[in-house]
Coordinates of C-alpha atoms and ligand atoms in Angstrom, one line a residue:
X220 CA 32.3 15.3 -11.0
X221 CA 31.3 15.6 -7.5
X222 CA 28.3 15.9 -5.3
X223 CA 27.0 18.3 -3.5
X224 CA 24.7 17.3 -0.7
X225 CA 21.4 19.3 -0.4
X226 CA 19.4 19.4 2.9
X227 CA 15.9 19.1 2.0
X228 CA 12.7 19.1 4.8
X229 CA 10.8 15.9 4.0
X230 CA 7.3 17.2 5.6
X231 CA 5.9 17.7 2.1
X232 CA 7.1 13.9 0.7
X233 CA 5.3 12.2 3.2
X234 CA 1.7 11.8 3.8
X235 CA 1.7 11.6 7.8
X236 CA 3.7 14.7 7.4
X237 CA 6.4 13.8 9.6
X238 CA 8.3 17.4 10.0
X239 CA 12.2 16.0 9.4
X240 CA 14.9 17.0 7.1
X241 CA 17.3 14.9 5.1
X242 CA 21.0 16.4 4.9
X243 CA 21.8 14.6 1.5
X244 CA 18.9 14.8 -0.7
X245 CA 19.0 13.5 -4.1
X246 CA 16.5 13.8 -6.8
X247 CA 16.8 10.9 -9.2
X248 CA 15.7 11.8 -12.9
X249 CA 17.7 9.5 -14.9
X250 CA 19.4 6.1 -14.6
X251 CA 22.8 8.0 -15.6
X252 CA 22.8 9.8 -12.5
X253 CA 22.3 6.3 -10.0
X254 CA 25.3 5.3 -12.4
X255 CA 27.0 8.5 -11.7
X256 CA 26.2 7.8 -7.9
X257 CA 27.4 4.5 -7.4
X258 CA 30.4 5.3 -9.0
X259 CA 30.9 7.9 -6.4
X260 CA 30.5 5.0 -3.7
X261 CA 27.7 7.5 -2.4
X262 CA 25.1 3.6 -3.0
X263 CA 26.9 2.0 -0.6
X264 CA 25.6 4.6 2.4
X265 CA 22.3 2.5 2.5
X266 CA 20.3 4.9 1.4
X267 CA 16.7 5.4 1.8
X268 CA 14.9 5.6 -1.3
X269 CA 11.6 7.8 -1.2
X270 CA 8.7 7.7 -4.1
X271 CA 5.4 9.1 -2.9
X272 CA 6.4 9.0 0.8
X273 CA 2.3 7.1 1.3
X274 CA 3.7 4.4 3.2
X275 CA 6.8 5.5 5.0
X276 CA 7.2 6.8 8.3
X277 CA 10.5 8.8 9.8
X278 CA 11.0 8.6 13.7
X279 CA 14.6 10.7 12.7
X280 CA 16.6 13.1 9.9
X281 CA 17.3 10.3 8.0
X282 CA 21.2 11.1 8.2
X283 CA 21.9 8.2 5.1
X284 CA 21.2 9.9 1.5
X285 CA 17.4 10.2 0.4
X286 CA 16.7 9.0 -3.2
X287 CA 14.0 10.7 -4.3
X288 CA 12.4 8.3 -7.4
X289 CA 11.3 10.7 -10.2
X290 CA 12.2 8.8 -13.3
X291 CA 9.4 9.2 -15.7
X292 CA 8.5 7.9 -19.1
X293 CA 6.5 4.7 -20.2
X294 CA 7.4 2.3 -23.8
X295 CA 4.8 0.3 -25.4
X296 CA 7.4 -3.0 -25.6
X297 CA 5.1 -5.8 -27.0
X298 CA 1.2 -5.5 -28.8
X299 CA -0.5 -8.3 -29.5
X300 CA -4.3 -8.8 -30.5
X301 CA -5.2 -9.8 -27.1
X302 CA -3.0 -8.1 -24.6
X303 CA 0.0 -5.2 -24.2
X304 CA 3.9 -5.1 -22.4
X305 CA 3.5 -2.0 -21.0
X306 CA 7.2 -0.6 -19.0
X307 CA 6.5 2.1 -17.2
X308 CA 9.3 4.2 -15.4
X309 CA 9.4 4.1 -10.8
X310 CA 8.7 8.0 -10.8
X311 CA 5.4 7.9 -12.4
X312 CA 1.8 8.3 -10.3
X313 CA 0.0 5.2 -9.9
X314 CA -2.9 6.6 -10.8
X315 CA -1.9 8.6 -13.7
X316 CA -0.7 5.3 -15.2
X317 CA -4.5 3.9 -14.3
X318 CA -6.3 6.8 -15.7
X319 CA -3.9 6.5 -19.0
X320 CA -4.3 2.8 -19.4
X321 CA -8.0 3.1 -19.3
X322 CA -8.0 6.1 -21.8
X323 CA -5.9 3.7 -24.1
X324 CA -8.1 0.5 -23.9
X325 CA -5.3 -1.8 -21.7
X326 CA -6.7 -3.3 -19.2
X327 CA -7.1 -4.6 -15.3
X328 CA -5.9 -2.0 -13.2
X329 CA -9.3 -0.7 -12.7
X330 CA -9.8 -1.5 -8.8
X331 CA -6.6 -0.1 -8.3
X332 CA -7.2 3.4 -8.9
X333 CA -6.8 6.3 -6.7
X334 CA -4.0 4.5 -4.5
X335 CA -1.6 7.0 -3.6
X336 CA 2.4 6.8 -4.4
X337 CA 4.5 6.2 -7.2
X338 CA 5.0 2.8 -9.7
X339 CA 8.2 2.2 -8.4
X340 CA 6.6 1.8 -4.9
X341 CA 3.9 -0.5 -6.3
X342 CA 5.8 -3.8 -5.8
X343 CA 7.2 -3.2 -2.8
X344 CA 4.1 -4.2 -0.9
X345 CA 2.2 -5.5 -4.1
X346 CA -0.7 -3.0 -3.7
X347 CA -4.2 -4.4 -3.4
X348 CA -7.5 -2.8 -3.2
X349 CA -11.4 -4.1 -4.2
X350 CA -10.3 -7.5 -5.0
X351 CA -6.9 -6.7 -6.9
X352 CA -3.0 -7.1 -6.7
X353 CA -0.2 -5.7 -8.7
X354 CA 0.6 -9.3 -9.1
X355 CA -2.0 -10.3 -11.4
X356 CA -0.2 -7.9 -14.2
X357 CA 3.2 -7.7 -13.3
X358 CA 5.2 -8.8 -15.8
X359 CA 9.0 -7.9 -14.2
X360 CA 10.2 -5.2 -12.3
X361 CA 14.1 -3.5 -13.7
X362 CA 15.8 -2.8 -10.6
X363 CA 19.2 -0.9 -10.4
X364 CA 21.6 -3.2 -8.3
X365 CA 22.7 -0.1 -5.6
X366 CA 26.0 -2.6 -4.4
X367 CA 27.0 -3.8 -8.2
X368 CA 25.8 -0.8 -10.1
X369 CA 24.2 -3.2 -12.7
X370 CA 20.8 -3.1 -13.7
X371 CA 19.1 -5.8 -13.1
X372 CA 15.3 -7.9 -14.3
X373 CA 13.5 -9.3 -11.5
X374 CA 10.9 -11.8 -13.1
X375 CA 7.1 -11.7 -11.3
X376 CA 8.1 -15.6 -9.4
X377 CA 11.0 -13.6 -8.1
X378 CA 9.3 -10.9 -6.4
X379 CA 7.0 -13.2 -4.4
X380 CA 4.4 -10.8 -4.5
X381 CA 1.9 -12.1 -1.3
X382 CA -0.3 -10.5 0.5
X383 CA 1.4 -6.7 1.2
X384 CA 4.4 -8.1 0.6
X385 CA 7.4 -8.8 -1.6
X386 CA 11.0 -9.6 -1.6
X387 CA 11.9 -6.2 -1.5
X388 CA 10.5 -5.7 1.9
X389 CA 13.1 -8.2 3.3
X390 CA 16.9 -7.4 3.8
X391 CA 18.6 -10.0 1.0
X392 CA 16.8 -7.3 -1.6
X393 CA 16.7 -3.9 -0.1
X394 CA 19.7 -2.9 -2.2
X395 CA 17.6 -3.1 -5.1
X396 CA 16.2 0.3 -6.5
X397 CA 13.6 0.0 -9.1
X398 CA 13.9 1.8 -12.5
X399 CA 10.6 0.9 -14.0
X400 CA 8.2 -2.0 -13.9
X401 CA 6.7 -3.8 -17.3
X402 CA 3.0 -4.8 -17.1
X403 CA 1.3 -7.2 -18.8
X404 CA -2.2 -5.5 -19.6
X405 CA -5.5 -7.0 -21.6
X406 CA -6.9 -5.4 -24.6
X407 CA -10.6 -7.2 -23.7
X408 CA -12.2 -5.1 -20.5
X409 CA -14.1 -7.8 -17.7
X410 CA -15.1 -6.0 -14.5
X411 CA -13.7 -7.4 -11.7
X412 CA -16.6 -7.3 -9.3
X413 CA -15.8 -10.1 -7.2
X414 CA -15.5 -7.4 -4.0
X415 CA -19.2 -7.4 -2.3
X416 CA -19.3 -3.8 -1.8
X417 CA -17.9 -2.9 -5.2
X418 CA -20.3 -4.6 -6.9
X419 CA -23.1 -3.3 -4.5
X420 CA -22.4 0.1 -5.3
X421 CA -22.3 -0.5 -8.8
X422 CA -25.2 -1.6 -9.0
X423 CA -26.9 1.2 -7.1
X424 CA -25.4 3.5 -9.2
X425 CA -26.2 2.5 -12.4
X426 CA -29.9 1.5 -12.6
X427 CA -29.7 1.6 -16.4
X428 CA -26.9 -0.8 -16.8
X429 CA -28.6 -4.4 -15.8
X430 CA -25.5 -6.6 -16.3
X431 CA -22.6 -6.4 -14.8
X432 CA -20.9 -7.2 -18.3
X433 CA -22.2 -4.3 -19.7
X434 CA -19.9 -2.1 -17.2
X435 CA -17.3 0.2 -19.0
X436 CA -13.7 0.4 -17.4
X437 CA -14.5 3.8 -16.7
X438 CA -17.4 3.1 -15.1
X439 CA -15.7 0.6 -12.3
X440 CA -13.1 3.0 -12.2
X441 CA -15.1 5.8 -10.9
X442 CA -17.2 3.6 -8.7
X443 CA -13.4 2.5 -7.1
X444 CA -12.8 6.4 -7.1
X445 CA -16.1 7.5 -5.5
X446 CA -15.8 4.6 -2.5
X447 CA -12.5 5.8 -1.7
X448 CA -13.3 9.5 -1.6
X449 CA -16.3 8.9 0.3
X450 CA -14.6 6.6 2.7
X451 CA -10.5 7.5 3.2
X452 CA -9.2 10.6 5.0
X453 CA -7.8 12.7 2.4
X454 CA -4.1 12.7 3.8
X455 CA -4.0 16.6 2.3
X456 CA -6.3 17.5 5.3
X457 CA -5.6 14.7 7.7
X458 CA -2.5 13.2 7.6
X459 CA -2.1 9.5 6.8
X460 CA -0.5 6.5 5.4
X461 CA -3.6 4.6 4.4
X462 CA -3.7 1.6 6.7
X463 CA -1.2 2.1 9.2
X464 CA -1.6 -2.0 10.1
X465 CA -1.9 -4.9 7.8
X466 CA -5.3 -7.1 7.6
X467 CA -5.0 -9.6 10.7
X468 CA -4.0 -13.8 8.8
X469 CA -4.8 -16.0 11.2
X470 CA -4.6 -20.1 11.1
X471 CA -8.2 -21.4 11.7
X472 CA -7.3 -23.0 15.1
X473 CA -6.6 -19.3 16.6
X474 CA -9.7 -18.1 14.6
X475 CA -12.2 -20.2 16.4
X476 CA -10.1 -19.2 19.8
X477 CA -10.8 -15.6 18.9
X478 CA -14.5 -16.6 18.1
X479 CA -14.6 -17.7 22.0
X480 CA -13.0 -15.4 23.3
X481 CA -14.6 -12.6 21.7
X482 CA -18.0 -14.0 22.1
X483 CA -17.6 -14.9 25.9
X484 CA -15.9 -11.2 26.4
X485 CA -19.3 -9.7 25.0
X486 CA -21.5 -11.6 26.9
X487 CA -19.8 -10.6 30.5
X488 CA -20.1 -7.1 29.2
X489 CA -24.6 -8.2 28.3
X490 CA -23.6 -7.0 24.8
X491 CA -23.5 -10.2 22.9
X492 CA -25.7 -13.1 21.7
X493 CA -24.8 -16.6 21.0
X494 CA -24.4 -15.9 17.0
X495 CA -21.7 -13.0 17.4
X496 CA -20.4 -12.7 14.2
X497 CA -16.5 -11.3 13.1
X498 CA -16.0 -10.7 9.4
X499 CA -13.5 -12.6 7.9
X500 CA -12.1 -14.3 4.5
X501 CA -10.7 -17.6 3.6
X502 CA -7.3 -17.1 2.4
X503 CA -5.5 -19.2 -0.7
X504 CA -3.3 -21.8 2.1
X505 CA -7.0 -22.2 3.8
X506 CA -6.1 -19.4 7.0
X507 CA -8.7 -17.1 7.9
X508 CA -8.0 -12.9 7.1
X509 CA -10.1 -10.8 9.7
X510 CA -9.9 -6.8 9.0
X511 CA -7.6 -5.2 11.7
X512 CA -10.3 -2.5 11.3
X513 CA -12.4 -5.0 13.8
X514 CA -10.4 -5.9 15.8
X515 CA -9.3 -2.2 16.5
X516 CA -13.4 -1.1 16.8
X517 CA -14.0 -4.3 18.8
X518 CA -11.0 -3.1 21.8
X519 CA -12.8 0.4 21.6
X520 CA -10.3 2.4 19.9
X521 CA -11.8 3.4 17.2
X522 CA -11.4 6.8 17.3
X523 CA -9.3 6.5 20.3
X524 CA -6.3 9.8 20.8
X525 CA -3.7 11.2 22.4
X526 CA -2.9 14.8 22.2
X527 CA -1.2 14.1 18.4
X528 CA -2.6 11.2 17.2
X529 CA -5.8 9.2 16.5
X530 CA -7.3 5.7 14.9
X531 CA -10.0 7.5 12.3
X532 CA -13.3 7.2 13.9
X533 CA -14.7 5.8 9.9
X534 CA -11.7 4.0 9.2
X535 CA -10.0 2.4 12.0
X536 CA -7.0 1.2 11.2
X537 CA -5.7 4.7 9.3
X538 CA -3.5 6.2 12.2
X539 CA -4.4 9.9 11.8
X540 CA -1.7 12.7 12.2
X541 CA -3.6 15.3 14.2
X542 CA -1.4 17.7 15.8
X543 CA 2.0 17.3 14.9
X544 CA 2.9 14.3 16.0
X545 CA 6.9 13.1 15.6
X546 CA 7.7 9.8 13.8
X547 CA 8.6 8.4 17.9
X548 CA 4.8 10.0 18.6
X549 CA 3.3 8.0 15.8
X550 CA 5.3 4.9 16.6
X551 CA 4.8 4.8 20.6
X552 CA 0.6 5.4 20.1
X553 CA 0.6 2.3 17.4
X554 CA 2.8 0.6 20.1
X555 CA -0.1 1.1 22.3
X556 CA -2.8 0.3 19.8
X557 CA -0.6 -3.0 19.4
X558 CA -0.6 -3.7 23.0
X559 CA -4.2 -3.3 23.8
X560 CA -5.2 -5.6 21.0
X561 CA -2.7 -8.0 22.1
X562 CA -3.8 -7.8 25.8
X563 CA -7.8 -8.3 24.5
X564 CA -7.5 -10.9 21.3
X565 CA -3.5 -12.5 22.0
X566 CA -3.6 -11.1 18.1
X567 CA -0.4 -9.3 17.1
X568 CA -0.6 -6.7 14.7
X569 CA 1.8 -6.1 12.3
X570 CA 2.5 -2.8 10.7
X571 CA 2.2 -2.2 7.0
X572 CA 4.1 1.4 7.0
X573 CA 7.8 0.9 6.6
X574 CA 9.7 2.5 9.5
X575 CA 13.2 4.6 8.7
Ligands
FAD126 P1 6.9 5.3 -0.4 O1 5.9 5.6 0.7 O2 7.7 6.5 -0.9 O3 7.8 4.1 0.0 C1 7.3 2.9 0.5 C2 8.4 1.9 0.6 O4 8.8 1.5 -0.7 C3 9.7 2.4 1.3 O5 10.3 1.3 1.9 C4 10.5 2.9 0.1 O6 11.9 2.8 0.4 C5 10.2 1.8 -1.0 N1 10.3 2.3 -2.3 C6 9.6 3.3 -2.9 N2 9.9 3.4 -4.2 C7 10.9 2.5 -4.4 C8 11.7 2.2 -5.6 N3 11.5 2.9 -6.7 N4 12.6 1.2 -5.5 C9 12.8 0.5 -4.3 N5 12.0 0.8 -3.2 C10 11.1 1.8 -3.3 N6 -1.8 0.6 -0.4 C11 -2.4 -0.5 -1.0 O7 -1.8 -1.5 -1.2 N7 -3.8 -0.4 -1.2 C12 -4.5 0.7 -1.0 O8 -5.7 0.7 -1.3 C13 -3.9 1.8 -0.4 N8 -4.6 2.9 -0.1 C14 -4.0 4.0 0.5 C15 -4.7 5.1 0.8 C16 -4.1 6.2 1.4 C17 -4.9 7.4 1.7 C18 -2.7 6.2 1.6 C19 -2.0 7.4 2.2 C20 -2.0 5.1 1.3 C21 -2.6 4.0 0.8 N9 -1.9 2.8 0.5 C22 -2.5 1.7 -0.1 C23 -0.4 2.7 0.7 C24 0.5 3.3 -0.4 O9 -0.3 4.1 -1.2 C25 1.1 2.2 -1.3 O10 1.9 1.4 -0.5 C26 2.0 2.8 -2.3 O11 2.4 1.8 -3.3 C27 3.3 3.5 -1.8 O12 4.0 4.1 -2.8 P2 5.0 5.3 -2.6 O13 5.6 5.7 -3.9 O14 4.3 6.4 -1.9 O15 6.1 4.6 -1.6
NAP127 P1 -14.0 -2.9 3.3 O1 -14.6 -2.9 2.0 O2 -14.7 -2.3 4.4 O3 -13.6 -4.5 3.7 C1 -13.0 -4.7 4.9 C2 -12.0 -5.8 4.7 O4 -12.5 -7.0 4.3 C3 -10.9 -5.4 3.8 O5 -9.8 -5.3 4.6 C4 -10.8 -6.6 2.8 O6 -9.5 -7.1 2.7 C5 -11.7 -7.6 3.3 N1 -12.6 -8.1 2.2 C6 -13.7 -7.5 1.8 N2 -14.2 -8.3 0.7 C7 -13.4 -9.3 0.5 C8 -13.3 -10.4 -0.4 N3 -14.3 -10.5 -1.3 N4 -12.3 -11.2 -0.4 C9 -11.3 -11.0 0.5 N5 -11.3 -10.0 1.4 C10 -12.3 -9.1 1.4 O7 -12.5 -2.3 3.2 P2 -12.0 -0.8 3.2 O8 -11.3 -0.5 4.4 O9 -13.2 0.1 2.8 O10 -11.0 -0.8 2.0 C11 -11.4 -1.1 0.7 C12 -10.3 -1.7 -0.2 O11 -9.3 -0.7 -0.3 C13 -9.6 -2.9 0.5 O12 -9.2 -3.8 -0.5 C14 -8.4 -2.3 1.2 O13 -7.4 -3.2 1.2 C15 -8.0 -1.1 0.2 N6 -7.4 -0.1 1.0 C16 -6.1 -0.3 1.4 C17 -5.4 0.7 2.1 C18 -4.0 0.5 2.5 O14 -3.4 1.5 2.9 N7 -3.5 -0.6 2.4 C19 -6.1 1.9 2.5 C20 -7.4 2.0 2.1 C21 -8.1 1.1 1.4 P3 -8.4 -6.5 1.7 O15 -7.8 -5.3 2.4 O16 -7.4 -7.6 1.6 O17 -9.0 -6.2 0.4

């Protein structure tokens, strides 16, 4: 059997609505077919694989074949009293899985509802949101070895899920296409409220409930789903990849540098006061995280555009899509976001959508 490449616009697959075409697009539906594929030598082109397209962007027609993830299905592999093995297949919603998981009493994926993209893109940055990770219930991830044509089980230590990060982000694993991922879930719901403004609206939103234990899963679940609508640009009306840079880790040396810095800046400018304050958190190896979000507001570009792109004036570090930008539009104004923060804080940003 041979294949016949299909040229496919991507526009639609990806939410900064980059306008490029793919000459040798592939829907993938079964795990036959990636057999079928490697056997046809067409795995070995590098190719780039494509789920919900929420944290890609192009800067070209990709011109290696696009794998376009929609294996669906989900098995019930383990039940105890306590807890569930749940394997669900890479093609699936995210938040379809949520919404299902909650309707059939597994739980801990709560706080993770309403994040764009597929389950098979899930690991690849361990999604977080409201004081979650993927990596708190992954179990293992079943990859399809694209060079071998084996399929593979990658256990949870392998992954080295970290902070928006995993071993699939990094070369030694890129020719690793994930099939399906197994989660480990809980049969017993506890809210995890240990995000400030989570709990916050929680608790303005429910006067009748008075402890937090009594909270249902669909309770924190909307709450998580009502934030984010309120909050994120819907990427349907203004194109986006979420946050286009990751949260700034800093060691606590540089931290108190930027506290000087920052604090002298403001007072040449008369704006400041001795106690000027910049958000941060304690990470687990004792570094300090400080929300790129601040650092963008505090150089003044919140908000800030050219005639095709923009920081969100809510949300700062969501790069906005405005006007048709290119991916090499998109690229060269974070390039400049990059440099001015670099220029005013000696902080590098790093980006957090992949770049084909
Ligand atoms: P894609 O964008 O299609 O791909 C992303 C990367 O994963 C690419 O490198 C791709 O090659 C690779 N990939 C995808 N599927 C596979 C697979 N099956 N096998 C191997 N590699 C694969 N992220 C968070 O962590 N937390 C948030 O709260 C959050 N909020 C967001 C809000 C908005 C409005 C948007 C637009 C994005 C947000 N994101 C967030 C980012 C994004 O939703 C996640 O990173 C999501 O997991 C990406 O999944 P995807 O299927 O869209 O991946
Ligand atoms: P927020 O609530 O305004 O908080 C600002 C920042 O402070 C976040 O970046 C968050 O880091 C950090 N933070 C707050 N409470 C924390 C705590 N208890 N412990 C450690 N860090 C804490 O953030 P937001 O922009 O509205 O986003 C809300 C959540 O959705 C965040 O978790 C964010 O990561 C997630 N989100 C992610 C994307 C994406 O594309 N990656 C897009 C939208 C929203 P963390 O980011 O590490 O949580």
């Amino acid at each position: 059997m041979h294949h016949k490449a299909i040229s496919q616009n991507l526009k639609h697959l990806n939410t900064l609505a980059v306008d490029v075409s793919a000459n040798n697009y592939i829907a993938i539906n079964s795990y036959d077919q990636l057999e079928h594929l490697h056997r046809l030598g067409l795995l070995q082109e590098k190719p780039i694989i494509l789920g919900g397209g929420s944290n890609i962007l192009f800067t070209k027609n990709p011109t290696s074949p696009v794998l376009h993830i929609k294996l669906k299905g989900m098995q019930l592999i383990k039940e105890t009293e306590s807890s569930v093995l749940l394997s669900v297949s890479a093609g699936e919603i995210w938040h379809d899985l949520v919404v299902y998981c909650i309707k059939q009493g597994y739980y801990g994926l709560e706080n993770l509802a309403l994040i764009p993209g597929t389950v098979g893109g899930a690991p690849i940055q361990n999604i977080g949101a409201y004081g979650a990770e993927l990596k708190d219930y992954l179990h293992n991830v079943s990859v399809f070895n694209m060079e071998t044509g084996q399929q593979q089980t990658i256990t949870t230590d392998e992954c080295k899920l970290s902070y928006r990060d995993s071993c699939f982000k990094h070369k030694s694993h890129q020719h690793l296409l994930i099939t399906a991922i197994t989660l480990k879930l809980s049969k017993t719901f506890k809210a995890n409220l240990q995000y400030q403004s989570l709990k916050e609206h929680i608790a303005k939103n429910n006067e009748s409930t008075s402890e937090p234990q009594e909270y249902t899963a669909q309770q924190l679940a909307s709450a998580v789903i009502s934030i984010r609508q309120s909050k994120l640009p819907n990427p349907l009306h203004l194109p986006n990849a979420g946050s286009f840079f990751k949260n700034t880790v800093i060691s606590s040396a540089q931290f108190q540098y930027l506290i000087q810095s920052t604090t002298s800046n403001l007072i040449r400018q008369g704006n400041a006061c001795e106690q000027h304050q910049i958000p941060h958190h304690k990470t687990e190896n004792n570094n300090i995280k400080i929300p790129t979000a601040w650092l963008i507001e505090y150089c003044g570009l919140k908000g800030h555009s050219n005639q095709t792109c923009r920081m969100h004036e809510n949300q700062a570090v969501v790069l906005i899509n405005h006007n048709h930008a290119t991916g090499i539009d998109i690229l060269n104004f974070s390039d400049q976001i990059k440099q001015k923060v670099k220029q005013q804080t000696n902080i590098d940003l790093r980006l957090e959508v992949n770049v084909y």
